[in-house]
mmCIF file of C-alpha atoms in Angstrom:
data_model
loop_
_atom_site.group_PDB
_atom_site.id
_atom_site.type_symbol
_atom_site.label_atom_id
_atom_site.label_comp_id
_atom_site.label_asym_id
_atom_site.label_seq_id
_atom_site.Cartn_x
_atom_site.Cartn_y
_atom_site.Cartn_z
ATOM 1 C CA UNK E 1 134.083 119.110 15.447
ATOM 2 C CA UNK E 2 133.027 120.087 18.848
ATOM 3 C CA UNK E 3 129.548 120.921 19.599
ATOM 4 C CA UNK E 4 128.142 124.124 20.487
ATOM 5 C CA UNK E 5 127.358 124.390 23.957
ATOM 6 C CA UNK E 6 125.017 126.697 24.343
ATOM 7 C CA UNK E 7 121.459 127.144 23.944
ATOM 8 C CA UNK E 8 118.803 126.439 27.128
ATOM 9 C CA UNK E 9 120.919 124.134 29.995
ATOM 10 C CA UNK E 10 119.844 122.789 32.419
ATOM 11 C CA UNK E 11 122.018 122.914 36.195
ATOM 12 C CA UNK E 12 120.639 119.508 36.448
ATOM 13 C CA UNK E 13 119.679 118.070 40.471
ATOM 14 C CA UNK E 14 120.654 115.069 41.787
ATOM 15 C CA UNK E 15 117.559 112.832 42.881
ATOM 16 C CA UNK E 16 118.324 110.320 45.819
ATOM 17 C CA UNK E 17 116.884 107.388 47.393
ATOM 18 C CA UNK E 18 115.204 107.398 50.757
ATOM 19 C CA UNK E 19 118.547 105.946 51.498
ATOM 20 C CA UNK E 20 121.171 109.592 50.361
ATOM 21 C CA UNK E 21 122.134 106.464 47.428
ATOM 22 C CA UNK E 22 121.854 108.027 43.757
ATOM 23 C CA UNK E 23 118.945 107.174 42.077
ATOM 24 C CA UNK E 24 120.098 106.466 39.123
ATOM 25 C CA UNK E 25 117.014 105.164 37.321
ATOM 26 C CA UNK E 26 115.238 108.235 38.224
ATOM 27 C CA UNK E 27 118.209 110.078 37.078
ATOM 28 C CA UNK E 28 117.830 108.209 33.604
ATOM 29 C CA UNK E 29 114.012 109.580 32.990
ATOM 30 C CA UNK E 30 115.152 113.315 34.630
ATOM 31 C CA UNK E 31 117.805 113.311 31.438
ATOM 32 C CA UNK E 32 115.271 112.063 29.111
ATOM 33 C CA UNK E 33 112.895 114.985 30.667
ATOM 34 C CA UNK E 34 115.409 117.959 29.911
ATOM 35 C CA UNK E 35 115.873 116.394 26.357
ATOM 36 C CA UNK E 36 111.733 116.164 25.834
ATOM 37 C CA UNK E 37 111.761 119.817 27.117
ATOM 38 C CA UNK E 38 114.012 121.932 24.737
ATOM 39 C CA UNK E 39 116.766 121.480 26.132
ATOM 40 C CA UNK E 40 120.317 122.379 24.503
ATOM 41 C CA UNK E 41 122.530 120.520 26.847
ATOM 42 C CA UNK E 42 123.124 120.095 29.946
ATOM 43 C CA UNK E 43 125.338 120.456 32.952
ATOM 44 C CA UNK E 44 125.617 117.104 35.322
ATOM 45 C CA UNK E 45 128.012 117.813 38.369
ATOM 46 C CA UNK E 46 127.494 121.178 39.417
ATOM 47 C CA UNK E 47 126.020 122.964 42.352
ATOM 48 C CA UNK E 48 122.537 122.280 42.015
ATOM 49 C CA UNK E 49 123.465 118.473 41.458
ATOM 50 C CA UNK E 50 124.978 118.963 45.359
ATOM 51 C CA UNK E 51 128.380 118.520 44.078
ATOM 52 C CA UNK E 52 129.609 119.644 47.439
ATOM 53 C CA UNK E 53 128.298 116.933 48.679
ATOM 54 C CA UNK E 54 129.077 114.031 46.566
ATOM 55 C CA UNK E 55 132.322 111.982 46.422
ATOM 56 C CA UNK E 56 134.321 112.052 43.270
ATOM 57 C CA UNK E 57 133.383 108.900 42.608
ATOM 58 C CA UNK E 58 129.806 109.611 43.301
ATOM 59 C CA UNK E 59 131.128 112.509 40.805
ATOM 60 C CA UNK E 60 132.368 110.998 38.501
ATOM 61 C CA UNK E 61 129.823 107.895 37.783
ATOM 62 C CA UNK E 62 126.819 110.654 38.046
ATOM 63 C CA UNK E 63 128.978 112.100 34.855
ATOM 64 C CA UNK E 64 129.839 109.159 32.719
ATOM 65 C CA UNK E 65 125.989 108.222 33.805
ATOM 66 C CA UNK E 66 124.068 111.466 32.076
ATOM 67 C CA UNK E 67 126.435 111.514 29.428
ATOM 68 C CA UNK E 68 125.281 107.581 28.284
ATOM 69 C CA UNK E 69 121.955 108.549 29.004
ATOM 70 C CA UNK E 70 121.772 111.430 26.576
ATOM 71 C CA UNK E 71 123.384 109.382 24.341
ATOM 72 C CA UNK E 72 124.835 112.043 21.657
ATOM 73 C CA UNK E 73 121.242 113.873 21.407
ATOM 74 C CA UNK E 74 122.290 116.551 23.519
ATOM 75 C CA UNK E 75 125.891 118.058 24.655
ATOM 76 C CA UNK E 76 127.229 117.027 28.315
ATOM 77 C CA UNK E 77 129.039 119.248 30.377
ATOM 78 C CA UNK E 78 130.469 118.577 33.992
ATOM 79 C CA UNK E 79 132.471 119.711 36.839
ATOM 80 C CA UNK E 80 133.335 118.467 39.550
ATOM 81 C CA UNK E 81 136.532 120.033 41.451
ATOM 82 C CA UNK E 82 135.956 121.142 44.753
ATOM 83 C CA UNK E 83 139.092 120.796 46.623
ATOM 84 C CA UNK E 84 141.399 124.129 47.447
ATOM 85 C CA UNK E 85 144.473 122.299 46.424
ATOM 86 C CA UNK E 86 145.716 122.547 42.706
ATOM 87 C CA UNK E 87 147.022 118.942 42.938
ATOM 88 C CA UNK E 88 143.441 117.574 44.110
ATOM 89 C CA UNK E 89 141.478 119.537 41.795
ATOM 90 C CA UNK E 90 143.720 118.050 39.350
ATOM 91 C CA UNK E 91 143.394 114.796 39.708
ATOM 92 C CA UNK E 92 139.083 115.521 39.935
ATOM 93 C CA UNK E 93 139.301 116.965 36.716
ATOM 94 C CA UNK E 94 141.188 114.348 35.134
ATOM 95 C CA UNK E 95 138.872 111.941 36.218
ATOM 96 C CA UNK E 96 136.123 113.900 35.425
ATOM 97 C CA UNK E 97 137.358 114.412 31.518
ATOM 98 C CA UNK E 98 137.934 110.643 31.584
ATOM 99 C CA UNK E 99 134.293 109.983 31.781
ATOM 100 C CA UNK E 100 134.070 111.477 27.858
ATOM 101 C CA UNK E 101 132.206 114.454 28.863
ATOM 102 C CA UNK E 102 131.720 116.857 25.675
ATOM 103 C CA UNK E 103 132.958 119.741 27.918
ATOM 104 C CA UNK E 104 134.686 120.015 31.026
ATOM 105 C CA UNK E 105 133.853 123.245 33.637
ATOM 106 C CA UNK E 106 136.365 124.857 35.970
ATOM 107 C CA UNK E 107 135.489 126.884 38.478
ATOM 108 C CA UNK E 108 136.011 130.148 39.006
ATOM 109 C CA UNK E 109 136.203 130.365 42.751
ATOM 110 C CA UNK E 110 138.303 127.146 42.385
ATOM 111 C CA UNK E 111 141.231 129.010 40.692
ATOM 112 C CA UNK E 112 141.539 131.256 43.498
ATOM 113 C CA UNK E 113 140.277 129.126 46.638
ATOM 114 C CA UNK E 114 142.339 131.406 49.491
ATOM 115 C CA UNK E 115 140.652 134.228 47.732
ATOM 116 C CA UNK E 116 144.478 136.097 47.150
ATOM 117 C CA UNK E 117 143.187 138.343 44.415
ATOM 118 C CA UNK E 118 145.834 139.337 41.801
ATOM 119 C CA UNK E 119 147.307 137.523 39.601
ATOM 120 C CA UNK E 120 146.334 133.833 41.417
ATOM 121 C CA UNK E 121 143.231 133.185 39.238
ATOM 122 C CA UNK E 122 145.902 133.159 36.197
ATOM 123 C CA UNK E 123 148.373 131.611 37.572
ATOM 124 C CA UNK E 124 146.128 128.683 38.937
ATOM 125 C CA UNK E 125 144.639 128.520 35.599
ATOM 126 C CA UNK E 126 147.911 127.648 33.908
ATOM 127 C CA UNK E 127 148.666 125.365 35.887
ATOM 128 C CA UNK E 128 145.939 123.171 35.189
ATOM 129 C CA UNK E 129 145.658 124.339 31.561
ATOM 130 C CA UNK E 130 148.778 122.860 31.127
ATOM 131 C CA UNK E 131 148.398 119.683 32.653
ATOM 132 C CA UNK E 132 144.343 119.075 31.695
ATOM 133 C CA UNK E 133 143.609 117.022 28.337
ATOM 134 C CA UNK E 134 144.413 119.427 25.484
ATOM 135 C CA UNK E 135 141.414 117.685 23.639
ATOM 136 C CA UNK E 136 138.535 118.721 25.783
ATOM 137 C CA UNK E 137 136.895 121.513 25.600
ATOM 138 C CA UNK E 138 136.720 123.653 28.774
ATOM 139 C CA UNK E 139 134.668 125.875 30.313
ATOM 140 C CA UNK E 140 134.261 128.668 33.131
ATOM 141 C CA UNK E 141 131.029 128.968 36.050
ATOM 142 C CA UNK E 142 130.608 131.643 38.552
ATOM 143 C CA UNK E 143 129.487 129.051 41.172
ATOM 144 C CA UNK E 144 128.222 131.115 44.452
ATOM 145 C CA UNK E 145 129.407 128.248 46.528
ATOM 146 C CA UNK E 146 131.515 128.578 48.627
ATOM 147 C CA UNK E 147 131.832 131.532 47.173
ATOM 148 C CA UNK E 148 131.059 133.904 44.503
ATOM 149 C CA UNK E 149 134.129 134.849 42.227
ATOM 150 C CA UNK E 150 133.614 136.957 39.257
ATOM 151 C CA UNK E 151 135.833 137.133 36.424
ATOM 152 C CA UNK E 152 137.448 140.816 35.567
ATOM 153 C CA UNK E 153 137.208 141.582 32.124
ATOM 154 C CA UNK E 154 141.184 140.524 32.053
ATOM 155 C CA UNK E 155 141.073 137.373 33.270
ATOM 156 C CA UNK E 156 137.999 136.621 30.887
ATOM 157 C CA UNK E 157 139.780 138.034 27.440
ATOM 158 C CA UNK E 158 142.646 135.760 28.561
ATOM 159 C CA UNK E 159 140.214 133.163 28.844
ATOM 160 C CA UNK E 160 138.694 133.648 26.005
ATOM 161 C CA UNK E 161 142.227 134.305 24.148
ATOM 162 C CA UNK E 162 143.342 130.701 24.749
ATOM 163 C CA UNK E 163 140.571 129.138 22.272
ATOM 164 C CA UNK E 164 140.480 126.323 24.871
ATOM 165 C CA UNK E 165 136.802 127.925 26.274
ATOM 166 C CA UNK E 166 133.376 127.615 25.361
ATOM 167 C CA UNK E 167 131.179 128.830 27.448
ATOM 168 C CA UNK E 168 131.149 130.857 30.659
ATOM 169 C CA UNK E 169 127.935 130.542 33.154
ATOM 170 C CA UNK E 170 127.035 134.153 33.615
ATOM 171 C CA UNK E 171 126.847 134.521 37.372
ATOM 172 C CA UNK E 172 126.866 138.515 37.025
ATOM 173 C CA UNK E 173 123.271 139.018 37.853
ATOM 174 C CA UNK E 174 123.749 142.283 35.721
ATOM 175 C CA UNK E 175 123.266 142.951 32.692
ATOM 176 C CA UNK E 176 125.823 145.966 31.781
ATOM 177 C CA UNK E 177 127.912 143.249 32.473
ATOM 178 C CA UNK E 178 126.686 140.597 30.654
ATOM 179 C CA UNK E 179 126.979 143.231 27.892
ATOM 180 C CA UNK E 180 130.246 143.809 28.131
ATOM 181 C CA UNK E 181 131.176 140.109 27.666
ATOM 182 C CA UNK E 182 129.913 139.180 25.247
ATOM 183 C CA UNK E 183 131.390 142.093 23.297
ATOM 184 C CA UNK E 184 134.722 141.172 25.223
ATOM 185 C CA UNK E 185 134.481 137.371 23.851
ATOM 186 C CA UNK E 186 132.965 138.624 20.192
ATOM 187 C CA UNK E 187 135.406 136.691 17.691
ATOM 188 C CA UNK E 188 136.243 133.643 20.280
ATOM 189 C CA UNK E 189 135.098 130.521 20.968
ATOM 190 C CA UNK E 190 133.795 131.501 24.048
ATOM 191 C CA UNK E 191 129.487 132.273 24.785
ATOM 192 C CA UNK E 192 128.335 134.111 27.783
ATOM 193 C CA UNK E 193 125.229 132.454 28.986
ATOM 194 C CA UNK E 194 123.639 134.205 31.779
ATOM 195 C CA UNK E 195 121.930 132.177 34.751
ATOM 196 C CA UNK E 196 119.568 134.411 36.294
ATOM 197 C CA UNK E 197 116.161 134.580 35.440
ATOM 198 C CA UNK E 198 115.669 138.293 36.959
ATOM 199 C CA UNK E 199 117.119 138.953 33.175
ATOM 200 C CA UNK E 200 117.438 136.175 31.248
ATOM 201 C CA UNK E 201 115.322 138.108 27.914
ATOM 202 C CA UNK E 202 117.328 140.761 28.134
ATOM 203 C CA UNK E 203 120.368 139.149 28.699
ATOM 204 C CA UNK E 204 119.133 137.025 25.526
ATOM 205 C CA UNK E 205 118.496 139.905 22.928
ATOM 206 C CA UNK E 206 122.315 141.317 24.310
ATOM 207 C CA UNK E 207 123.831 138.873 23.157
ATOM 208 C CA UNK E 208 123.774 135.559 25.684
ATOM 209 C CA UNK E 209 123.662 132.450 23.792
ATOM 210 C CA UNK E 210 121.047 130.884 26.432
ATOM 211 C CA UNK E 211 120.179 130.694 29.408
ATOM 212 C CA UNK E 212 121.767 128.078 32.475
ATOM 213 C CA UNK E 213 119.963 129.171 35.840
ATOM 214 C CA UNK E 214 118.090 127.277 38.535
ATOM 215 C CA UNK E 215 114.327 127.320 37.135
ATOM 216 C CA UNK E 216 115.502 125.015 33.552
ATOM 217 C CA UNK E 217 114.606 122.081 36.212
ATOM 218 C CA UNK E 218 111.034 123.206 36.253
ATOM 219 C CA UNK E 219 110.017 124.631 32.071
ATOM 220 C CA UNK E 220 113.575 124.376 29.818
ATOM 221 C CA UNK E 221 110.776 124.690 26.879
ATOM 222 C CA UNK E 222 109.500 128.217 28.199
ATOM 223 C CA UNK E 223 113.201 129.669 28.537
ATOM 224 C CA UNK E 224 113.702 128.060 24.597
ATOM 225 C CA UNK E 225 111.026 129.992 23.085
ATOM 226 C CA UNK E 226 111.640 132.477 24.639
ATOM 227 C CA UNK E 227 114.607 132.294 23.530
ATOM 228 C CA UNK E 228 114.000 131.119 19.598
ATOM 229 C CA UNK E 229 110.815 132.736 19.255
ATOM 230 C CA UNK E 230 110.983 136.189 21.118
ATOM 231 C CA UNK E 231 111.184 138.227 17.377
ATOM 232 C CA UNK E 232 108.189 137.187 15.740
ATOM 233 C CA UNK E 233 105.592 137.550 19.397
ATOM 234 C CA UNK E 234 107.455 140.075 21.031
ATOM 235 C CA UNK E 235 104.208 141.265 23.161
ATOM 236 C CA UNK E 236 103.960 137.475 24.369
ATOM 237 C CA UNK E 237 107.440 137.544 24.867
ATOM 238 C CA UNK E 238 107.807 140.577 27.154
ATOM 239 C CA UNK E 239 104.400 139.269 28.976
ATOM 240 C CA UNK E 240 106.391 135.538 29.500
ATOM 241 C CA UNK E 241 109.680 136.741 30.767
ATOM 242 C CA UNK E 242 107.859 138.752 33.521
ATOM 243 C CA UNK E 243 106.327 134.993 34.260
ATOM 244 C CA UNK E 244 109.771 133.738 34.286
ATOM 245 C CA UNK E 245 111.342 135.905 36.088
ATOM 246 C CA UNK E 246 109.131 136.632 39.301
ATOM 247 C CA UNK E 247 108.698 132.586 39.760
ATOM 248 C CA UNK E 248 111.642 131.446 39.543
ATOM 249 C CA UNK E 249 111.998 133.917 43.161
ATOM 250 C CA UNK E 250 111.269 130.510 44.441
ATOM 251 C CA UNK E 251 114.283 129.437 44.417
ATOM 252 C CA UNK E 252 115.415 130.571 48.635
ATOM 253 C CA UNK E 253 112.717 128.361 48.887
ATOM 254 C CA UNK E 254 114.587 125.106 49.903
ATOM 255 C CA UNK E 255 116.328 124.135 46.030
ATOM 256 C CA UNK E 256 117.234 122.215 45.313
ATOM 257 C CA UNK E 257 115.023 120.231 47.124
ATOM 258 C CA UNK E 258 112.029 122.665 45.751
ATOM 259 C CA UNK E 259 112.761 121.120 41.949
ATOM 260 C CA UNK E 260 112.849 117.866 43.502
ATOM 261 C CA UNK E 261 109.202 118.345 45.254
ATOM 262 C CA UNK E 262 108.291 119.586 41.861
ATOM 263 C CA UNK E 263 109.791 116.265 40.105
ATOM 264 C CA UNK E 264 108.323 114.374 42.509
ATOM 265 C CA UNK E 265 104.805 115.118 41.345
ATOM 266 C CA UNK E 266 105.676 114.333 38.216
ATOM 267 C CA UNK E 267 106.594 111.298 38.773
ATOM 268 C CA UNK E 268 110.474 111.289 37.103
ATOM 269 C CA UNK E 269 111.419 110.145 40.642
ATOM 270 C CA UNK E 270 110.238 108.977 44.520
ATOM 271 C CA UNK E 271 112.403 110.761 46.541
ATOM 272 C CA UNK E 272 113.388 114.698 47.880
ATOM 273 C CA UNK E 273 115.963 113.540 49.741
ATOM 274 C CA UNK E 274 119.273 116.364 49.698
ATOM 275 C CA UNK E 275 122.186 116.249 50.905
ATOM 276 C CA UNK E 276 122.960 119.879 50.634
ATOM 277 C CA UNK E 277 119.014 120.501 52.254
ATOM 278 C CA UNK E 278 117.923 118.597 54.920
ATOM 279 C CA UNK E 279 115.295 120.211 56.444
ATOM 280 C CA UNK E 280 111.512 119.927 55.795
ATOM 281 C CA UNK E 281 111.226 123.111 53.343
ATOM 282 C CA UNK E 282 106.976 122.320 53.483
ATOM 283 C CA UNK E 283 107.200 123.315 56.969
ATOM 284 C CA UNK E 284 109.566 125.774 56.743
ATOM 285 C CA UNK E 285 107.996 127.792 53.646
ATOM 286 C CA UNK E 286 104.395 128.066 54.894
ATOM 287 C CA UNK E 287 102.363 127.870 51.810
ATOM 288 C CA UNK E 288 104.447 126.629 49.726
ATOM 289 C CA UNK E 289 102.656 123.838 47.921
ATOM 290 C CA UNK E 290 100.522 126.409 46.797
ATOM 291 C CA UNK E 291 103.093 128.390 46.003
ATOM 292 C CA UNK E 292 104.376 125.470 43.401
ATOM 293 C CA UNK E 293 100.666 124.717 42.467
ATOM 294 C CA UNK E 294 100.584 128.143 40.994
ATOM 295 C CA UNK E 295 103.922 128.326 39.525
ATOM 296 C CA UNK E 296 102.557 124.930 37.591
ATOM 297 C CA UNK E 297 99.260 126.693 36.816
ATOM 298 C CA UNK E 298 101.190 129.363 35.261
ATOM 299 C CA UNK E 299 103.422 127.391 33.097
ATOM 300 C CA UNK E 300 100.775 126.245 31.866
ATOM 301 C CA UNK E 301 98.843 128.652 30.633
ATOM 302 C CA UNK E 302 101.506 130.175 28.746
ATOM 303 C CA UNK E 303 102.055 126.453 27.113
ATOM 304 C CA UNK E 304 98.337 126.742 26.354
ATOM 305 C CA UNK E 305 99.688 130.370 24.744
ATOM 306 C CA UNK E 306 102.202 129.536 23.026
ATOM 307 C CA UNK E 307 100.570 126.618 20.866
ATOM 308 C CA UNK E 308 98.170 128.469 19.499
ATOM 309 C CA UNK E 309 101.177 130.526 17.585
ATOM 310 C CA UNK E 310 101.936 129.302 14.465
ATOM 311 C CA UNK E 311 105.848 128.766 14.846
ATOM 312 C CA UNK E 312 105.811 127.081 18.007
ATOM 313 C CA UNK E 313 106.738 123.587 17.154
ATOM 314 C CA UNK E 314 104.331 120.869 17.685
ATOM 315 C CA UNK E 315 103.782 119.318 21.058
ATOM 316 C CA UNK E 316 105.431 116.106 22.194
ATOM 317 C CA UNK E 317 101.885 113.841 22.657
ATOM 318 C CA UNK E 318 99.610 116.355 21.043
ATOM 319 C CA UNK E 319 98.848 118.432 24.106
ATOM 320 C CA UNK E 320 100.900 121.554 25.268
ATOM 321 C CA UNK E 321 100.877 120.253 28.692
ATOM 322 C CA UNK E 322 102.528 117.540 27.687
ATOM 323 C CA UNK E 323 105.682 119.116 27.140
ATOM 324 C CA UNK E 324 106.210 118.828 30.658
ATOM 325 C CA UNK E 325 104.468 116.371 32.119
ATOM 326 C CA UNK E 326 106.095 113.165 30.211
#
């Protein structure tokens, strides 16, 4: 039976050593942190993972390691096709599929790499579907790099009606689009999961089956509570949703290195090394450390408030803050 791939799905960052190699012990601790903090699935080998800066061998090793570390506790999905030619993409995706991940995610801009429009997306997709392993569930990802290619309604319906797609990581950042897509895919296996923090709460209430934005690297537990408990505590949920939207505005300040700085503080891993962001983010973005302090302070404030409501699960180690700082 295919595992559902929905809920709170972190877009995983990739820790590196100071010498620029993947830090696998740190990655193992990061997987545990995601799971301890309520994640329902893990999206490895994505833009947040710096997949455009990883070799194919590294992308494959990353997917395989995360799958092994998760050990069946949550589904692991992975992308990793970054090439322009379909032959090269087929080789990349076939290698990722061979790792045994629970789902393989196709990047929409790779299925129209030269931005030709027309039938190109469906033509390229059909070519790949005919050749990819039939047993692995598939996803779609409107990755912003190298350009954001949103699905048309007809393309989305085509994908949904194949029965092979189980998730769309929606990057429309538009609530009305999310609502329309939820309607278009109703009755199919395809779940719409929004990735934009500003509309996260409204999208959940409109039928988005979770959240998969970049600030799942900071406080996935708060998004989990918002998703599962908002109907019982609407006033607190409304207030929390404002905090989550505003804190996510820090994303342009050097993400994913920003998230690595946060996890360096937690002790998840030791280095903020990044291949995608090579400059000193604290030097470029003044008072960044102070802003990060406020983001942490706000998250702790809401964890403490949430801990007072009866429907919230017992904290992992007996304190509200231990959910994040384990």
